[in-house]
Structure formats: structure tokens, C-alpha cells
PDB file of C-alpha atoms in Angstrom:
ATOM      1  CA  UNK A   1      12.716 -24.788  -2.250  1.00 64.00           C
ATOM      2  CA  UNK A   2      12.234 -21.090  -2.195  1.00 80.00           C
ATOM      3  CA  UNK A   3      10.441 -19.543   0.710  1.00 85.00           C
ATOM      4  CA  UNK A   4       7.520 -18.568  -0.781  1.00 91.00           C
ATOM      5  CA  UNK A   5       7.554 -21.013  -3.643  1.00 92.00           C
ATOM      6  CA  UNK A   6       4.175 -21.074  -5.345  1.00 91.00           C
ATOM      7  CA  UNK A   7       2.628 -18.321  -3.564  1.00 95.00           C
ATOM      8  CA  UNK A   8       0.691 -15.191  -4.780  1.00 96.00           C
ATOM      9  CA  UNK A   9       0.940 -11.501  -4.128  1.00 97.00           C
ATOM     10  CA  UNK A  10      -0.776  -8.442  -5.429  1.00 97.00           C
ATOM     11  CA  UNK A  11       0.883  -5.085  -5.455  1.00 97.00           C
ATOM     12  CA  UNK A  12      -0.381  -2.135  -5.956  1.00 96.00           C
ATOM     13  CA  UNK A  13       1.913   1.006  -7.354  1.00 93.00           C
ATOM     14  CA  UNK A  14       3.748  -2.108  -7.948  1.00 93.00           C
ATOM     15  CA  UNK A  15       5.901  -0.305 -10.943  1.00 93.00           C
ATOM     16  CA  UNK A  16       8.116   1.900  -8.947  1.00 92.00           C
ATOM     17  CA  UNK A  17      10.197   2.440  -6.010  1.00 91.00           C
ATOM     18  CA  UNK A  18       8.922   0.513  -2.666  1.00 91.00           C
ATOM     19  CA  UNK A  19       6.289  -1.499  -4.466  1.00 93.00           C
ATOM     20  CA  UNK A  20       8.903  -2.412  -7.594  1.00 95.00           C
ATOM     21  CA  UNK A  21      11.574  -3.685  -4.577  1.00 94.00           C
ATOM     22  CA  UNK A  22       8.672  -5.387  -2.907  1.00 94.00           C
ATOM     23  CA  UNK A  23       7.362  -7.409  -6.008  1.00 96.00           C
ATOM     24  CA  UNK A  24      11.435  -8.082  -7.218  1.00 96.00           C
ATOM     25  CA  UNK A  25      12.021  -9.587  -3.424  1.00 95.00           C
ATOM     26  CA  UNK A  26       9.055 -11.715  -3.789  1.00 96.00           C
ATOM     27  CA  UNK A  27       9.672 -13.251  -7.156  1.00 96.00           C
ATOM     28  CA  UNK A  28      13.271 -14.015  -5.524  1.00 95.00           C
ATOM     29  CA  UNK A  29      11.886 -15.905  -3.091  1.00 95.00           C
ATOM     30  CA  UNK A  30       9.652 -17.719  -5.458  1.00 95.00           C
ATOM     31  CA  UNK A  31       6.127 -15.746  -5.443  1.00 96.00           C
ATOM     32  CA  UNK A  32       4.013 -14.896  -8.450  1.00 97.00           C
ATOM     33  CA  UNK A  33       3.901 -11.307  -8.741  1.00 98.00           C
ATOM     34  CA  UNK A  34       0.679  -9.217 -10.113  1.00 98.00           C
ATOM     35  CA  UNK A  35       1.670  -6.125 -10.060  1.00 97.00           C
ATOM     36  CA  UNK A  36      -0.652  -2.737 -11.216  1.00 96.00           C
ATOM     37  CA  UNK A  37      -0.439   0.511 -11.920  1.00 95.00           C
ATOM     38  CA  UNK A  38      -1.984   3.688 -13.949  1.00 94.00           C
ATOM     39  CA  UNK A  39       0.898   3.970 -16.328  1.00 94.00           C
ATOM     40  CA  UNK A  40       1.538   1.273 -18.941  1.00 94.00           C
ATOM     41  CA  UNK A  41       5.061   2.446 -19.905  1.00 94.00           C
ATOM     42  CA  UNK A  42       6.131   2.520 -16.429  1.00 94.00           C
ATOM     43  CA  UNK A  43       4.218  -1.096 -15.733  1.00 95.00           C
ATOM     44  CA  UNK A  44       5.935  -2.709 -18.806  1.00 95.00           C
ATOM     45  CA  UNK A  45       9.454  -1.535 -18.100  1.00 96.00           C
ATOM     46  CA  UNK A  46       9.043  -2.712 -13.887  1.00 95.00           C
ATOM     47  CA  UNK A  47       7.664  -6.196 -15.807  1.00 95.00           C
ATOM     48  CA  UNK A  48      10.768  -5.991 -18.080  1.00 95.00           C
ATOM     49  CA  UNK A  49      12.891  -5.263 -14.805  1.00 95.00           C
ATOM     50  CA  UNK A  50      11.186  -8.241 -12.987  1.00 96.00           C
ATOM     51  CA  UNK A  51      11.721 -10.497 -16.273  1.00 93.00           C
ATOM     52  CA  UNK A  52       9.624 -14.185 -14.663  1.00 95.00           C
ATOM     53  CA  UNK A  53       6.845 -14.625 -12.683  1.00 96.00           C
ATOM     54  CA  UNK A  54       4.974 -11.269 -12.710  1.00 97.00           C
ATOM     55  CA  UNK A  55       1.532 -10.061 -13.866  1.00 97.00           C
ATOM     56  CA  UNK A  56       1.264  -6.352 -14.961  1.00 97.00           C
ATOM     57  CA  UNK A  57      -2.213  -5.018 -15.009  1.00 97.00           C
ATOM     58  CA  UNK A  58      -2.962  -1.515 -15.709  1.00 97.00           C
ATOM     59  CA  UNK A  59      -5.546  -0.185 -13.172  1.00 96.00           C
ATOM     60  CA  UNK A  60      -5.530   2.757 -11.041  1.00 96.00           C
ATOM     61  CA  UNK A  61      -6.038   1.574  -6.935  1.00 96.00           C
ATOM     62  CA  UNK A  62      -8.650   4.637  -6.865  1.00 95.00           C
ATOM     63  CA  UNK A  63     -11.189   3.368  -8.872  1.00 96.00           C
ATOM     64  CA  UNK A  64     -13.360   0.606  -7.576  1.00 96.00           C
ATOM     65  CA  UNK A  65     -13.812  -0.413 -11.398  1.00 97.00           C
ATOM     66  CA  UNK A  66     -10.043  -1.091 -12.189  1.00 97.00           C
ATOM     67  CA  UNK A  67      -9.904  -3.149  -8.622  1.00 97.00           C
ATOM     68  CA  UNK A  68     -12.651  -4.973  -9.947  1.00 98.00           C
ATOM     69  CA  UNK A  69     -10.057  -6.137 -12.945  1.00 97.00           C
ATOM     70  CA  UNK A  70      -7.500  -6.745 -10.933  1.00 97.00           C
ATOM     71  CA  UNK A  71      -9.485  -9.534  -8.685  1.00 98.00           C
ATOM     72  CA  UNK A  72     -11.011 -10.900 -12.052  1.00 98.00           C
ATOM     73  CA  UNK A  73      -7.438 -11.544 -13.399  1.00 97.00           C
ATOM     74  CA  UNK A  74      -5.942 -12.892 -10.621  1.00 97.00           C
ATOM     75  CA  UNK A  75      -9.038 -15.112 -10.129  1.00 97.00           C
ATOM     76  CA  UNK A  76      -8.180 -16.112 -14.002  1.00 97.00           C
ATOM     77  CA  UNK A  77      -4.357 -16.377 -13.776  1.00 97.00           C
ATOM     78  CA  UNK A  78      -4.291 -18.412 -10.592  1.00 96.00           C
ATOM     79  CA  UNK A  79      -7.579 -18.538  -8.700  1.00 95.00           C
ATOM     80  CA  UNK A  80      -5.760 -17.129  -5.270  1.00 95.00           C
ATOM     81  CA  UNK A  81      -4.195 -15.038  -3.309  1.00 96.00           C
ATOM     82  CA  UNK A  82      -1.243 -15.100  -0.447  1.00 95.00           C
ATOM     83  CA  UNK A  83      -0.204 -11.516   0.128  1.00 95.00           C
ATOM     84  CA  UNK A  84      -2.166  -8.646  -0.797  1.00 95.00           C
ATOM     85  CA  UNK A  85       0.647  -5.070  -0.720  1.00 94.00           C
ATOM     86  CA  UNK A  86      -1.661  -2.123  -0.949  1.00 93.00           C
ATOM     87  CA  UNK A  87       1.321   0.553  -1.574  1.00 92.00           C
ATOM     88  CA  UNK A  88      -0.177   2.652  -4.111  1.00 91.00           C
ATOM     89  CA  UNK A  89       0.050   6.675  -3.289  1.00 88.00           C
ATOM     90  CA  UNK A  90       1.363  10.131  -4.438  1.00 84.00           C
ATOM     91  CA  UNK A  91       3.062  13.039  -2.266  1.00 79.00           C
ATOM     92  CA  UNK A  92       1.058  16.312  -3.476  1.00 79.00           C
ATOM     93  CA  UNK A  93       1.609  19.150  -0.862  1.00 78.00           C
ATOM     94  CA  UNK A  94      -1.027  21.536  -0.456  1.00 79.00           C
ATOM     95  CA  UNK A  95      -0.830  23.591   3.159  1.00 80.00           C
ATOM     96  CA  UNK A  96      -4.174  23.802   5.386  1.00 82.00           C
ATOM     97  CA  UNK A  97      -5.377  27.001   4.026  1.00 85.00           C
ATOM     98  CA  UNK A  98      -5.529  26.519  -0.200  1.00 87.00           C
ATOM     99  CA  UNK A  99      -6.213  22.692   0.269  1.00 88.00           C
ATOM    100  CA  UNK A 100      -9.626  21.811  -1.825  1.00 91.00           C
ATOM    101  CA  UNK A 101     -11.965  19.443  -1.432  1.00 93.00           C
ATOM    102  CA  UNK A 102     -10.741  17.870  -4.833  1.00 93.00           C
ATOM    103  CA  UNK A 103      -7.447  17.583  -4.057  1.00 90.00           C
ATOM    104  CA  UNK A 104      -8.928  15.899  -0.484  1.00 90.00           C
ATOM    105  CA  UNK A 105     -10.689  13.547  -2.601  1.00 92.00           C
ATOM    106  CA  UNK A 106      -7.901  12.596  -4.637  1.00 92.00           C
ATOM    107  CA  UNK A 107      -5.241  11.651  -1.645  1.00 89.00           C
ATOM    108  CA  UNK A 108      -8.605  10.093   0.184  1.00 91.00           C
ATOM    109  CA  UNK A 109      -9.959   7.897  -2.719  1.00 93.00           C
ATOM    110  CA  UNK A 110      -5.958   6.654  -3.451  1.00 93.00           C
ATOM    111  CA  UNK A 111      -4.526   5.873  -0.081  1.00 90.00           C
ATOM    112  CA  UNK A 112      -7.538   5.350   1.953  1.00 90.00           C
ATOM    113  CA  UNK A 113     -10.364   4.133   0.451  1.00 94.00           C
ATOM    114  CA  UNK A 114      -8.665   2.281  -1.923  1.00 94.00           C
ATOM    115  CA  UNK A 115      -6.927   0.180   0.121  1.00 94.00           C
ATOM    116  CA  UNK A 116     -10.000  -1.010   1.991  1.00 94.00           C
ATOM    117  CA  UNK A 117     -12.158  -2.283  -1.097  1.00 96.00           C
ATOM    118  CA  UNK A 118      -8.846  -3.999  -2.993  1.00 96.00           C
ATOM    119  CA  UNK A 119      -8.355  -5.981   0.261  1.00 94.00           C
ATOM    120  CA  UNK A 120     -11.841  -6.504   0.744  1.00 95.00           C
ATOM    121  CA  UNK A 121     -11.918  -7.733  -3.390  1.00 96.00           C
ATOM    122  CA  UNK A 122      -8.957  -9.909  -3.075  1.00 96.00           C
ATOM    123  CA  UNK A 123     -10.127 -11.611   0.658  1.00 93.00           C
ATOM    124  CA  UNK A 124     -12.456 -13.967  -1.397  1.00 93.00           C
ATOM    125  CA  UNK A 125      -9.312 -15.438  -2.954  1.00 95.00           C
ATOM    126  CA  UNK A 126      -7.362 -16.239   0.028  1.00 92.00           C
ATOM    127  CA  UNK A 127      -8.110 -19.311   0.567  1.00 84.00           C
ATOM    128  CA  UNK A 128      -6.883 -20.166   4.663  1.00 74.00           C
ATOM    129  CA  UNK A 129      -4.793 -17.578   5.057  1.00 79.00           C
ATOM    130  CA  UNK A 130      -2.316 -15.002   3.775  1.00 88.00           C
ATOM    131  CA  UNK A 131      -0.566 -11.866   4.609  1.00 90.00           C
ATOM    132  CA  UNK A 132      -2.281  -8.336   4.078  1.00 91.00           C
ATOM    133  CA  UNK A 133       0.590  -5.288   4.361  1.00 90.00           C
ATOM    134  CA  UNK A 134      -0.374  -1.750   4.183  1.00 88.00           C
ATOM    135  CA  UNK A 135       2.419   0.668   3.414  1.00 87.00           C
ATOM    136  CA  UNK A 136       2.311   3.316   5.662  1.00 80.00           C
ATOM    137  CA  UNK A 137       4.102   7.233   4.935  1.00 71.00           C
ATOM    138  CA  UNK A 138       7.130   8.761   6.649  1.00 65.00           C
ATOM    139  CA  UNK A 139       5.778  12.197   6.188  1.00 62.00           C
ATOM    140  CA  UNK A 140       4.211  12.742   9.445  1.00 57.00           C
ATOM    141  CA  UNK A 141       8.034  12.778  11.082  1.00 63.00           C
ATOM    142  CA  UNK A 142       9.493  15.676   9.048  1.00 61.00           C
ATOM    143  CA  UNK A 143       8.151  18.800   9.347  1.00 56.00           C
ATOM    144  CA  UNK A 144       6.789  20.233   6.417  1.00 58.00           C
ATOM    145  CA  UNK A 145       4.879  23.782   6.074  1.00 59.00           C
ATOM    146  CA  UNK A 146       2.735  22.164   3.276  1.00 58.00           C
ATOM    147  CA  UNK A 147       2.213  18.854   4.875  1.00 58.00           C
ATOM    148  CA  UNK A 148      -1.478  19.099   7.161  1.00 53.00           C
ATOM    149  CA  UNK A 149      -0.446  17.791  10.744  1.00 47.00           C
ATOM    150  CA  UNK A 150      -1.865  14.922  12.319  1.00 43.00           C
ATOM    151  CA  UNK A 151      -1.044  12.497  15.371  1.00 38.00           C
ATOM    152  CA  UNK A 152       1.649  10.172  15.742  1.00 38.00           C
ATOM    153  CA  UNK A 153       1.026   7.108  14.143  1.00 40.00           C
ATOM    154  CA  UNK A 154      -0.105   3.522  15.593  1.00 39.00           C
ATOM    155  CA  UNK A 155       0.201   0.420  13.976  1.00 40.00           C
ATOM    156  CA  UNK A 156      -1.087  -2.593  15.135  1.00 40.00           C
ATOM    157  CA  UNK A 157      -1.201  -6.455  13.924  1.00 41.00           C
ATOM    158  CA  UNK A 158      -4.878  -7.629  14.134  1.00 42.00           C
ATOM    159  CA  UNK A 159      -5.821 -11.229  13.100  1.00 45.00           C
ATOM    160  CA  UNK A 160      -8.585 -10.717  10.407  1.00 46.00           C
ATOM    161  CA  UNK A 161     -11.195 -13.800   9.285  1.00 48.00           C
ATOM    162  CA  UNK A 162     -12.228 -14.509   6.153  1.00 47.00           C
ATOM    163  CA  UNK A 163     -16.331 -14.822   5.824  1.00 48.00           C
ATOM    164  CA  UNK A 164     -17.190 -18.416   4.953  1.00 50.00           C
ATOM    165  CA  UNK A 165     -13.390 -19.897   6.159  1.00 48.00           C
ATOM    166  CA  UNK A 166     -13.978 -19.959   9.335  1.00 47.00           C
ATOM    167  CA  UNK A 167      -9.909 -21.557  10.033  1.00 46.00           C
ATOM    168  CA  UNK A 168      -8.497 -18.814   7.881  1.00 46.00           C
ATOM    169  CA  UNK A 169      -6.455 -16.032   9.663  1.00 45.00           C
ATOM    170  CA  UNK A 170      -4.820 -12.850   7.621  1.00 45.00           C
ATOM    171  CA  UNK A 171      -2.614 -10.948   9.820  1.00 45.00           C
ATOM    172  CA  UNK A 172      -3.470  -7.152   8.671  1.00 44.00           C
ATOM    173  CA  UNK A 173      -1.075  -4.519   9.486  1.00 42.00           C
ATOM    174  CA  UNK A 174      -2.804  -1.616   9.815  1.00 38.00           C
ATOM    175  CA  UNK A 175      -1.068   1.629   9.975  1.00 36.00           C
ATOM    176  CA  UNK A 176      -2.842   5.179  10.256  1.00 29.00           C
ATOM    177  CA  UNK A 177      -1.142   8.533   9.085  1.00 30.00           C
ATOM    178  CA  UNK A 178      -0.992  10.669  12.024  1.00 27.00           C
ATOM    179  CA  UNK A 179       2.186  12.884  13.948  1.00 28.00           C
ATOM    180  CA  UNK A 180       1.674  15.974  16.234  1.00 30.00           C
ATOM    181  CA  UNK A 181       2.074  19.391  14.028  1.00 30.00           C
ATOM    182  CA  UNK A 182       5.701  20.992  13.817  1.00 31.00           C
ATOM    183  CA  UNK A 183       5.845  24.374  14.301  1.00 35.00           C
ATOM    184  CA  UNK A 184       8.527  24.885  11.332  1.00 40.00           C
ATOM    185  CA  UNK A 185       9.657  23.195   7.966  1.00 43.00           C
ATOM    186  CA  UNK A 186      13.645  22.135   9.574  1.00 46.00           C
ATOM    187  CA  UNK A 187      14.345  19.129  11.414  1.00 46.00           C
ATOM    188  CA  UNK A 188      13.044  20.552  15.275  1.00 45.00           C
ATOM    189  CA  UNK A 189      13.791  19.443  18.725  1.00 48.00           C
ATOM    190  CA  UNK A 190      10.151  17.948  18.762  1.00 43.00           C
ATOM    191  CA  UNK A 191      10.518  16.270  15.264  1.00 47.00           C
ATOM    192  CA  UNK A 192      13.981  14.927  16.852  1.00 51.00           C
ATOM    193  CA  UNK A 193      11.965  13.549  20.323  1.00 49.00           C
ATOM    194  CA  UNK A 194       9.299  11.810  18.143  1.00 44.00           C
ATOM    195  CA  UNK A 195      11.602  10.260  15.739  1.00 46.00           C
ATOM    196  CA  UNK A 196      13.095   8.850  19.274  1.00 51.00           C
ATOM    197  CA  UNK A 197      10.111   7.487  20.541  1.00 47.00           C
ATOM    198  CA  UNK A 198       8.858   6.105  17.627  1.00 44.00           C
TER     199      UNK A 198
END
């Protein structure tokens, strides 16, 4: 039997790159994939790719409407949920001085806030358990003039309960965006030392 045989994940930005390897691994090892995106050409072809055991739902991770969908066709597919891969997010450089609040908004509502409310939408479904993986960025160790700086980052592995299961236990890694500011765009001696120590 296949390691995760019978299992469920979600995946968001599930149609490309990391989240398309992530869902493709997990359907090897026997999972159910539901995978979303914004794009339907790009969601059929990754469900094409995938060929068995996969879900594509067109939603964008932003909107608190289209995460609503996504929990009420998992719910109807299957009725639960094992891993939840919030990996949805976009690389749109904009340097400290013409950044807008819209363009704020847009990186916020995606790979912040969006995360939060499709784990907290999903949670319902896992029933005793489950796995919830953020994907973190690699931006904050290359030095970029457009890239805002921030702190180095910490992750951490915190057990998380489920409200009404009191048994259940969802380890939640939990990964903030944050690296000390490089004083130029190449690969620097302080870019090098943090690279090191991470």
C-alpha cells in the first residue's frame, strides 16, 4: 500500500511549478489531489499532467468567496481533509519608494491573508488530524533593489487543535517572510553569511 493511500490534500497555485510537483508527488504516493487555481487553461493542462486522482477547481486563494468553493467541493467530493498546501503567490517587484497601497493589498490579500482563512475553511474537515504546510519565499536571501527588506525568517512547527476534536493535532509549519536589507542587488558578503546561517 502506498504511503498516503486514501488520503486528501488541497493545493493551492496547485497548477504550476512547486504546487504542480507537490500535488504529482502526492498522487504517487496514493493521495487525492484538489488542486486550484485562477487560470482554467493552466488548471486543465496540470489535471491533464496529473492524469488520476486530482480535483481542479478554479478559484483564486485571494478571495474569501472562491475559498468558500473550494471547502464546499471538497466537503462534496470526499467529506475530508489530510493535508492542506497553501502555496499560492506571485513575485511582482515594486522598490520602497513607488510601492502603492494596491499593489500592498494585492501581495497581502494572496500570500497572507489568504492562507489563514483557507486553513481556517478546510480545519472543519480534518477530521483527527492532518498536515498543514505553508510555502514559504526564497526572496528574502538574494538581494534585490526592488525587493522591500525584512528580517531573517523563522519557522517553527506548532501543534494546532481542531475546535470540537479535542484528540486532533495538525502540525502547522509556519514560516514568516523576513531577511535583514542588502545594501546592493549582487550576491554580498552579508547575503553570503546569512545564506550560512540559515
Amino acid at each position: 500500500m502506498s504511503k498516503l493511500e486514501g488520503k486528501v490534500a488541497v493545493i493551492s497555485g496547485g497548477t504550476t511549478g512547486i504546487g504542480l510537483a507537490i500535488a504529482r508527488r502526492l498522487v504517487t504516493e496514493g493521495a487525492h489531489v484538489f488542486i486550484f487555481g485562477r487560470r482554467k487553461a493552466q488548471l486543465d493542462a496540470a489535471a491533464k499532467l496529473i492524469r488520476h486522482n486530482v480535483t481542479a477547481i478554479q478559484a483564486d486563494a485571494a478571495k474569501l468567496d472562491d475559498l468558500d468553493h473550494v471547502a464546499a467541493a471538497v466537503r462534496k467530493e470526499k467529506g475530508t481533509v489530510d493535508i492542506i498546501v497553501s502555496n499560492a503567490g506571485f513575485t511582482e517587484q515594486a522598490s520602497i519608494d513607488t510601492i502603492t497601497p494596491e499593489h500592498f493589498d494585492k501581495a497581502f490579500n494572496l500570500m497572507a491573508r489568504g492562507p489563514v482563512f483557507l486553513v481556517q475553511k478546510l480545519l472543519p474537515l480534518m477530521m483527527g488530524g492532518g498536515s498543514v504546510v505553508l510555502v514559504s519565499s526564497a526572496m528574502h536571501l538574494m538581494a534585490f533593489p526592488a525587493i522591500p527588506p525584512t528580517r531573517r525568517p523563522r519557522r517553527r512547527c506548532a501543534p494546532v487543535r481542531v475546535p470540537g476534536r479535542p484528540n486532533s493535532r495538525i502540525e502547522a509549519f509556519v514560516s514568516t517572510r523576513s531577511a535583514p536589507a542588502s545594501p546592493t542587488h549582487r550576491y554580498s558578503t552579508l547575503s553570503r553569511r546569512h545564506v550560512r546561517n540559515w
